[in-house]
XYZ file of C-alpha atoms in Angstrom:
487
model
C -2.799 -42.441 41.296
C 0.909 -42.094 42.019
C 3.510 -41.053 39.437
C 5.387 -44.317 39.894
C 2.351 -46.160 38.550
C 2.810 -44.561 35.130
C 5.020 -45.871 32.352
C 5.516 -42.451 30.747
C 4.434 -38.881 31.347
C 4.377 -35.457 29.722
C 2.594 -32.155 30.172
C 0.355 -32.768 27.159
C -0.651 -36.045 25.502
C -1.897 -35.638 21.921
C -3.707 -38.610 20.390
C -3.454 -38.592 16.593
C -0.649 -37.343 14.334
C -2.482 -35.534 11.538
C -3.124 -31.872 10.840
C -4.881 -31.189 14.137
C -2.394 -33.209 16.168
C 0.509 -31.425 14.495
C -0.945 -27.980 15.222
C -1.637 -28.930 18.844
C 1.765 -30.515 19.434
C 3.699 -27.654 17.809
C 1.737 -24.999 19.703
C 2.176 -26.783 23.031
C 5.884 -27.359 22.498
C 6.475 -23.765 21.439
C 4.725 -22.657 24.639
C 7.245 -24.627 26.705
C 5.300 -27.839 27.314
C 6.539 -31.386 26.919
C 4.385 -33.417 24.539
C 3.813 -37.106 23.876
C 2.208 -37.632 20.467
C 0.573 -41.007 19.823
C -0.598 -42.539 16.552
C -1.924 -45.986 15.695
C -0.340 -46.031 12.223
C 3.259 -47.013 11.473
C 5.608 -44.121 10.786
C 5.311 -44.368 7.001
C 1.505 -44.105 7.162
C 0.795 -41.375 9.710
C -0.852 -38.101 8.790
C -4.524 -39.067 8.804
C -6.705 -37.437 6.202
C -4.508 -34.332 6.190
C -1.780 -36.335 4.481
C -3.964 -37.429 1.573
C -6.241 -34.400 1.225
C -5.707 -31.917 -1.599
C -3.495 -30.000 0.906
C -5.526 -26.800 1.021
C -6.561 -25.036 4.208
C -9.111 -22.281 4.799
C -7.962 -18.745 5.595
C -10.883 -16.324 5.129
C -10.238 -12.660 4.394
C -12.614 -11.233 7.001
C -13.835 -12.780 10.283
C -17.236 -11.076 10.219
C -17.938 -12.319 6.696
C -16.679 -15.755 7.715
C -19.197 -15.799 10.578
C -21.986 -14.876 8.163
C -20.922 -17.506 5.641
C -20.540 -20.251 8.226
C -23.962 -19.561 9.716
C -25.409 -19.821 6.200
C -23.602 -23.135 5.685
C -25.178 -24.430 8.899
C -28.696 -23.408 7.833
C -31.156 -24.907 10.331
C -28.395 -26.909 12.040
C -27.137 -24.029 14.134
C -23.839 -23.960 16.019
C -23.358 -21.785 19.152
C -22.254 -18.324 18.093
C -19.343 -18.115 20.521
C -17.973 -21.223 18.785
C -18.526 -19.746 15.319
C -16.836 -16.484 16.313
C -13.713 -18.230 17.597
C -13.635 -20.483 14.532
C -13.770 -17.459 12.211
C -11.126 -15.456 14.042
C -8.699 -18.352 14.349
C -9.097 -19.425 10.725
C -8.149 -15.877 9.731
C -4.839 -16.499 11.535
C -3.923 -19.721 9.742
C -1.510 -18.081 7.310
C 0.090 -16.093 10.099
C 0.618 -19.270 12.124
C 2.016 -21.265 9.220
C 4.468 -18.475 8.435
C 5.494 -18.288 12.101
C 6.705 -21.887 12.016
C 8.516 -21.477 8.694
C 5.730 -22.266 6.225
C 5.092 -20.670 2.844
C 1.353 -19.966 2.367
C 0.330 -19.885 -1.294
C -3.211 -19.239 -2.494
C -4.872 -21.539 -4.993
C -8.257 -21.550 -6.746
C -8.471 -17.779 -6.745
C -12.007 -16.404 -6.606
C -14.545 -17.159 -7.834
C -13.165 -20.699 -8.174
C -13.147 -22.564 -4.898
C -16.149 -20.832 -3.327
C -18.329 -23.865 -2.763
C -21.580 -21.978 -2.150
C -21.189 -18.590 -3.876
C -24.888 -17.758 -3.460
C -24.644 -17.742 0.339
C -24.031 -14.447 2.181
C -20.439 -13.815 3.197
C -19.052 -16.290 0.665
C -16.655 -13.730 -0.807
C -14.482 -14.224 2.303
C -13.345 -17.625 1.004
C -9.635 -17.984 0.340
C -7.822 -21.302 0.081
C -4.116 -21.747 0.736
C -1.504 -24.495 0.837
C 2.152 -24.687 1.783
C 4.734 -24.183 -0.952
C 4.695 -23.956 -4.712
C 2.946 -27.282 -5.447
C -0.689 -28.035 -4.635
C -1.368 -31.590 -3.522
C 1.138 -34.442 -3.298
C 1.112 -34.251 0.549
C 3.252 -31.105 0.512
C 1.453 -29.261 3.327
C 1.513 -32.443 5.399
C 5.208 -33.029 4.797
C 5.967 -29.557 6.118
C 3.873 -30.194 9.242
C 5.495 -33.565 9.840
C 9.000 -32.099 9.659
C 7.952 -29.222 11.906
C 6.823 -31.687 14.555
C 9.912 -33.861 14.242
C 12.217 -30.859 14.550
C 10.952 -30.059 18.066
C 12.778 -31.993 20.776
C 9.945 -31.357 23.252
C 7.677 -33.627 21.187
C 8.110 -37.376 21.655
C 6.350 -39.369 18.903
C 5.158 -42.945 19.358
C 4.028 -44.824 16.240
C 1.881 -47.965 16.218
C 0.687 -46.993 19.694
C -3.064 -46.305 19.626
C -4.706 -44.891 22.717
C -7.403 -47.296 23.878
C -8.786 -45.724 27.071
C -8.786 -42.496 29.038
C -7.778 -42.583 32.719
C -9.691 -40.318 35.084
C -8.922 -38.613 38.377
C -11.394 -39.059 41.216
C -13.164 -35.836 40.172
C -13.757 -37.163 36.624
C -11.099 -35.049 34.953
C -8.597 -36.769 32.689
C -5.302 -37.975 34.148
C -3.868 -39.732 31.107
C -4.381 -42.527 28.624
C -3.900 -46.232 28.247
C -2.188 -47.036 24.967
C -1.208 -50.288 23.335
C 2.088 -51.026 21.653
C 2.610 -54.416 20.014
C 0.235 -56.088 22.450
C 1.624 -54.382 25.557
C -0.411 -51.918 27.622
C 1.287 -48.552 28.264
C -0.030 -46.058 30.836
C 0.817 -42.454 29.968
C 0.243 -39.580 32.394
C -0.823 -36.166 31.109
C 0.248 -33.659 33.753
C -1.952 -30.983 32.181
C -4.329 -32.420 29.570
C -5.114 -34.900 26.814
C -5.990 -33.595 23.340
C -7.867 -36.004 21.044
C -7.117 -35.423 17.354
C -7.521 -38.958 15.997
C -10.101 -38.415 13.284
C -13.569 -39.676 12.514
C -15.281 -43.018 11.968
C -14.921 -43.444 8.206
C -13.711 -47.029 8.608
C -16.110 -48.194 11.306
C -18.986 -49.836 9.452
C -21.088 -50.284 12.589
C -20.910 -46.573 13.364
C -21.654 -45.786 9.712
C -24.843 -47.856 9.888
C -25.823 -46.275 13.207
C -25.155 -42.638 12.361
C -25.095 -41.968 8.614
C -28.561 -41.806 7.040
C -29.542 -44.597 4.664
C -26.133 -46.257 4.311
C -25.666 -49.989 4.754
C -21.957 -49.486 4.161
C -19.586 -46.831 2.929
C -15.848 -46.715 2.273
C -13.368 -43.881 2.447
C -10.863 -42.367 0.057
C -8.940 -41.128 3.101
C -6.930 -42.752 5.869
C -7.907 -46.339 6.738
C -6.794 -45.741 10.339
C -9.752 -43.527 11.270
C -12.030 -45.962 13.074
C -13.779 -43.792 15.653
C -11.346 -44.560 18.493
C -11.431 -41.065 19.965
C -15.210 -40.911 19.782
C -15.510 -44.170 21.703
C -13.017 -43.051 24.377
C -14.741 -39.696 24.817
C -18.142 -41.363 25.148
C -16.794 -43.658 27.869
C -15.953 -40.634 30.038
C -19.339 -39.008 29.491
C -18.935 -36.841 26.379
C -21.884 -35.524 24.431
C -21.945 -36.019 20.643
C -22.830 -33.721 17.765
C -22.957 -33.686 13.958
C -22.845 -37.479 13.823
C -25.025 -37.600 10.677
C -22.828 -35.178 8.718
C -20.023 -36.278 6.422
C -18.172 -35.268 3.255
C -19.996 -37.692 1.024
C -21.309 -39.810 -0.408
C -19.904 -40.191 -3.875
C -19.675 -43.246 -6.122
C -16.365 -45.125 -6.298
C -14.916 -48.605 -6.671
C -13.834 -50.612 -3.623
C -11.520 -53.524 -4.373
C -11.580 -56.367 -1.831
C -7.835 -56.240 -1.159
C -7.340 -52.436 -1.088
C -8.521 -50.597 2.065
C -9.674 -47.385 0.357
C -11.643 -46.523 -2.753
C -10.690 -45.920 -6.383
C -12.268 -42.869 -8.010
C -13.251 -43.773 -11.561
C -12.677 -41.619 -14.622
C -16.166 -42.192 -16.149
C -17.840 -40.975 -12.938
C -15.836 -37.736 -12.676
C -17.947 -34.695 -13.457
C -15.353 -33.056 -15.710
C -14.102 -36.053 -17.706
C -15.839 -37.445 -20.781
C -14.124 -40.541 -22.173
C -15.517 -42.210 -25.274
C -18.164 -44.878 -24.744
C -21.498 -45.565 -23.115
C -22.076 -45.865 -19.372
C -24.948 -45.938 -16.890
C -25.118 -46.671 -13.164
C -27.992 -48.759 -11.840
C -29.145 -49.887 -8.426
C -30.293 -53.348 -7.316
C -33.590 -52.779 -9.155
C -31.617 -52.363 -12.422
C -32.768 -48.747 -12.738
C -30.836 -45.502 -12.917
C -31.315 -43.298 -9.843
C -29.236 -40.153 -10.442
C -27.226 -38.090 -12.902
C -24.026 -40.135 -12.938
C -21.969 -37.057 -13.912
C -23.425 -34.564 -11.418
C -20.926 -32.157 -9.862
C -21.892 -32.596 -6.223
C -20.573 -30.438 -3.408
C -18.648 -32.839 -1.181
C -21.524 -35.293 -1.482
C -24.387 -32.795 -1.306
C -26.866 -32.288 -4.169
C -29.743 -29.841 -4.525
C -33.087 -31.639 -4.311
C -36.114 -29.376 -4.635
C -34.220 -26.400 -3.236
C -32.728 -28.301 -0.302
C -29.192 -29.695 -0.094
C -29.239 -33.420 0.611
C -26.724 -36.289 0.473
C -26.210 -37.533 -3.066
C -28.447 -40.541 -3.778
C -26.596 -43.848 -3.759
C -27.612 -47.488 -3.688
C -26.168 -50.574 -2.008
C -25.187 -52.256 -4.231
C -24.918 -50.301 -7.482
C -23.255 -51.125 -10.771
C -21.528 -49.105 -13.469
C -22.371 -50.851 -16.737
C -20.380 -49.832 -19.795
C -19.487 -50.919 -23.295
C -16.425 -51.883 -25.298
C -15.796 -48.325 -26.461
C -15.345 -47.152 -22.854
C -13.284 -50.227 -22.002
C -10.937 -49.320 -24.867
C -10.824 -45.580 -24.073
C -8.025 -45.899 -21.513
C -7.570 -46.676 -17.825
C -10.769 -46.432 -15.825
C -8.734 -45.099 -12.876
C -6.307 -42.193 -12.751
C -3.652 -42.947 -10.138
C -1.794 -39.619 -10.245
C -0.684 -39.160 -6.610
C -2.174 -35.723 -6.087
C -4.604 -36.697 -3.317
C -6.408 -39.742 -1.933
C -5.057 -42.671 0.076
C -5.211 -45.103 -2.838
C -3.293 -42.745 -5.094
C -0.694 -41.484 -2.606
C -0.179 -44.428 -0.270
C -1.223 -47.579 -2.103
C 0.211 -46.451 -5.466
C -1.727 -49.164 -7.297
C -0.754 -49.217 -10.984
C -3.967 -49.657 -12.961
C -3.384 -51.300 -16.338
C -3.544 -49.119 -19.444
C -6.098 -51.408 -21.130
C -8.021 -52.416 -17.947
C -7.243 -56.070 -18.674
C -5.390 -56.750 -15.428
C -8.428 -55.586 -13.461
C -10.667 -57.708 -15.665
C -8.489 -60.717 -14.855
C -8.701 -59.905 -11.116
C -12.496 -59.984 -11.330
C -12.803 -56.290 -10.451
C -14.413 -55.790 -13.854
C -17.088 -58.251 -14.996
C -17.756 -59.005 -18.652
C -20.670 -60.497 -20.565
C -21.498 -60.849 -24.259
C -24.882 -59.121 -24.018
C -27.307 -57.417 -21.683
C -29.222 -60.590 -20.808
C -26.033 -62.319 -19.727
C -24.872 -59.270 -17.796
C -28.148 -59.135 -15.881
C -27.745 -62.782 -14.951
C -24.122 -62.259 -13.917
C -25.026 -59.329 -11.629
C -28.241 -60.838 -10.290
C -30.381 -58.091 -11.831
C -33.782 -58.326 -13.466
C -33.065 -58.660 -17.186
C -36.304 -57.027 -18.336
C -35.779 -54.026 -16.058
C -32.166 -53.645 -17.164
C -33.154 -53.782 -20.838
C -35.787 -51.104 -20.235
C -33.221 -48.914 -18.458
C -30.718 -49.182 -21.295
C -33.378 -48.623 -23.956
C -34.571 -45.486 -22.147
C -31.031 -44.180 -21.823
C -30.286 -44.767 -25.486
C -33.497 -42.964 -26.415
C -32.506 -40.029 -24.187
C -29.164 -39.883 -26.013
C -30.925 -39.947 -29.386
C -33.166 -37.099 -28.241
C -30.246 -35.144 -26.773
C -31.946 -34.807 -23.398
C -32.142 -36.850 -20.172
C -35.602 -36.026 -18.764
C -35.168 -38.395 -15.805
C -32.093 -36.894 -14.146
C -30.829 -34.108 -16.384
C -27.482 -35.640 -17.270
C -25.599 -33.639 -19.900
C -22.120 -35.267 -19.876
C -21.030 -38.448 -21.717
C -24.283 -38.531 -23.647
C -23.244 -41.659 -25.524
C -25.437 -44.681 -26.260
C -24.661 -47.972 -24.558
C -23.789 -50.574 -27.185
C -25.427 -54.010 -27.146
C -22.265 -55.942 -26.400
C -19.843 -56.989 -25.289
C -20.598 -55.270 -21.994
C -18.665 -54.711 -18.798
C -19.651 -53.867 -15.230
C -18.086 -52.824 -11.942
C -19.797 -52.908 -8.577
C -19.691 -49.365 -7.211
C -19.819 -48.453 -3.529
C -20.776 -45.338 -1.616
C -17.579 -43.467 -0.763
C -16.692 -40.500 1.429
C -13.783 -38.276 2.317
C -14.455 -38.098 6.050
C -17.056 -37.912 8.776
C -17.636 -34.698 10.730
C -19.281 -35.987 13.897
C -17.841 -36.736 17.298
C -17.651 -35.372 20.821
C -19.143 -31.913 21.183
C -16.562 -29.203 21.843
C -16.836 -25.573 22.897
C -14.978 -22.416 21.886
C -12.049 -23.434 24.128
C -11.834 -26.836 22.396
C -12.981 -28.520 25.612
C -14.987 -31.722 25.200
C -18.421 -31.289 26.760
C -20.794 -33.520 28.674
C -24.540 -33.583 27.792
C -25.167 -30.972 30.502
C -22.808 -28.553 28.764
C -20.057 -28.855 31.357
C -16.551 -29.733 30.152
C -14.826 -33.005 30.874
C -11.874 -31.681 32.818
C -8.473 -31.680 31.085
C -9.864 -33.166 27.857
C -9.745 -31.292 24.535
C -10.244 -32.091 20.865
C -9.517 -30.711 17.415
C -10.023 -31.706 13.797
C -12.734 -33.767 12.162
C -13.438 -35.708 15.377
C -16.374 -33.551 16.450
C -15.980 -30.971 13.701
C -17.846 -27.673 13.790
C -19.377 -28.424 10.366
C -23.011 -29.343 10.932
C -24.515 -29.355 7.422
C -22.853 -27.885 4.329
C -19.090 -27.930 3.947
C -16.653 -25.488 2.390
C -13.658 -27.160 0.764
C -10.383 -26.769 2.763
C -12.499 -26.156 5.862
C -11.440 -29.305 7.680
C -7.702 -28.647 7.557
C -8.354 -25.003 8.412
C -10.300 -26.196 11.448
C -7.493 -28.635 12.335
C -5.050 -25.749 12.508
C -7.404 -23.376 14.337
C -8.672 -25.706 17.050
C -5.373 -27.542 17.366
C -3.856 -24.216 18.403
C -6.787 -23.347 20.666
C -6.713 -26.729 22.419
C -2.976 -26.551 23.050
C -3.057 -22.955 24.280
C -5.854 -23.727 26.743
C -4.246 -26.977 27.900
C -0.789 -25.504 28.480
C -2.297 -22.796 30.699
C -3.621 -25.390 33.155
C -1.749 -26.140 36.402
C 0.066 -29.462 36.391
C -1.282 -32.256 38.540
């Protein structure tokens, strides 16, 4: 393919302007490469999940301990050791890198807080950092965004999603096809393409195909992550890994006209508002401890960590005391797409949401069962059992210890609750050089990836690990790509 057949060209094309894309673009530009950075979101909404995460990134204190800890997190779902070694060493350089581009690393959740699995070997290596004096509120992301924009070698295109990869005759990647306001744009990558466009949190078909037991699930992160990079990589022969792993599920509310979920105060493990509340599935029965402090969606079941049990659908049923206790949603814009980007103002008395139909009301349990399409006898038995557990001071079914309040007879309220997640971890398999691999283990030439799209996390997850990985493999991908000869 001749140069004059391209609309644009650069040394490196980075697809996705989040934490991984920022690290890749900055590293490539600082190494002397020209970069085109594409994102499907409009300028005000770029940043992916990095923008709306809690803003922490992983920087372990010792690479050998980090290797030990990561292998323990993987358990039986092993990751090649050369990949783990590079991951550990590069994560230990995250603070150094952030400082080198003008950042201000600050540690938060000092030990032992923040160690997600303190019983695992090597866990004392865990240290969590963010940029600046304030944790959350997109502050780490804002620094990255300005760092990218300050580099003249990086050309950013918003509302221009990549749709296809273009290959040379030998199968290596020559560039991408992107779309901008209905027009096709062909962009040549003289050296390489780096895919950093996130997971498949908003692709319900992929959720049903890859995530165990979920008919549907919604994200608290970016609504723009729809599995685009995974699809493009598959079309050029990429292998996949970790497709069943994700940071979830949890229980949250999904409004029909808001793209991401609302986390509810009564379901938070550390909050105990006044009033009675239970969550039931379609059989009108409780199925879990509604106040369990899960570990990014994982719970311990018989000594094995498994995804938290959820149902589709499920309902949070509560009484007047909880309705009157204050807003059911806390919209403080610390993290989460709904909080930071949507900025929905939940009413102080929950009445606006009742009027919208987000909250259902009924005078008694029989009427509520009818309204929700639940078996009235089964629902009455569930509530009677719960109230007896409260009277006895013990929940023998699921061990709940928080909000041990009886559910009053009426009036009653209910919200349909959905499975929710932060992000998926699966995608195209990569190696220690951030190259995307084919099923035979050979790399797809001139194609790299970083971030949650094909994350290294195979089983258990350590908080701040995804952004740490974004930084580490964004740098690796760019360094490897820039070293290639131009073609």
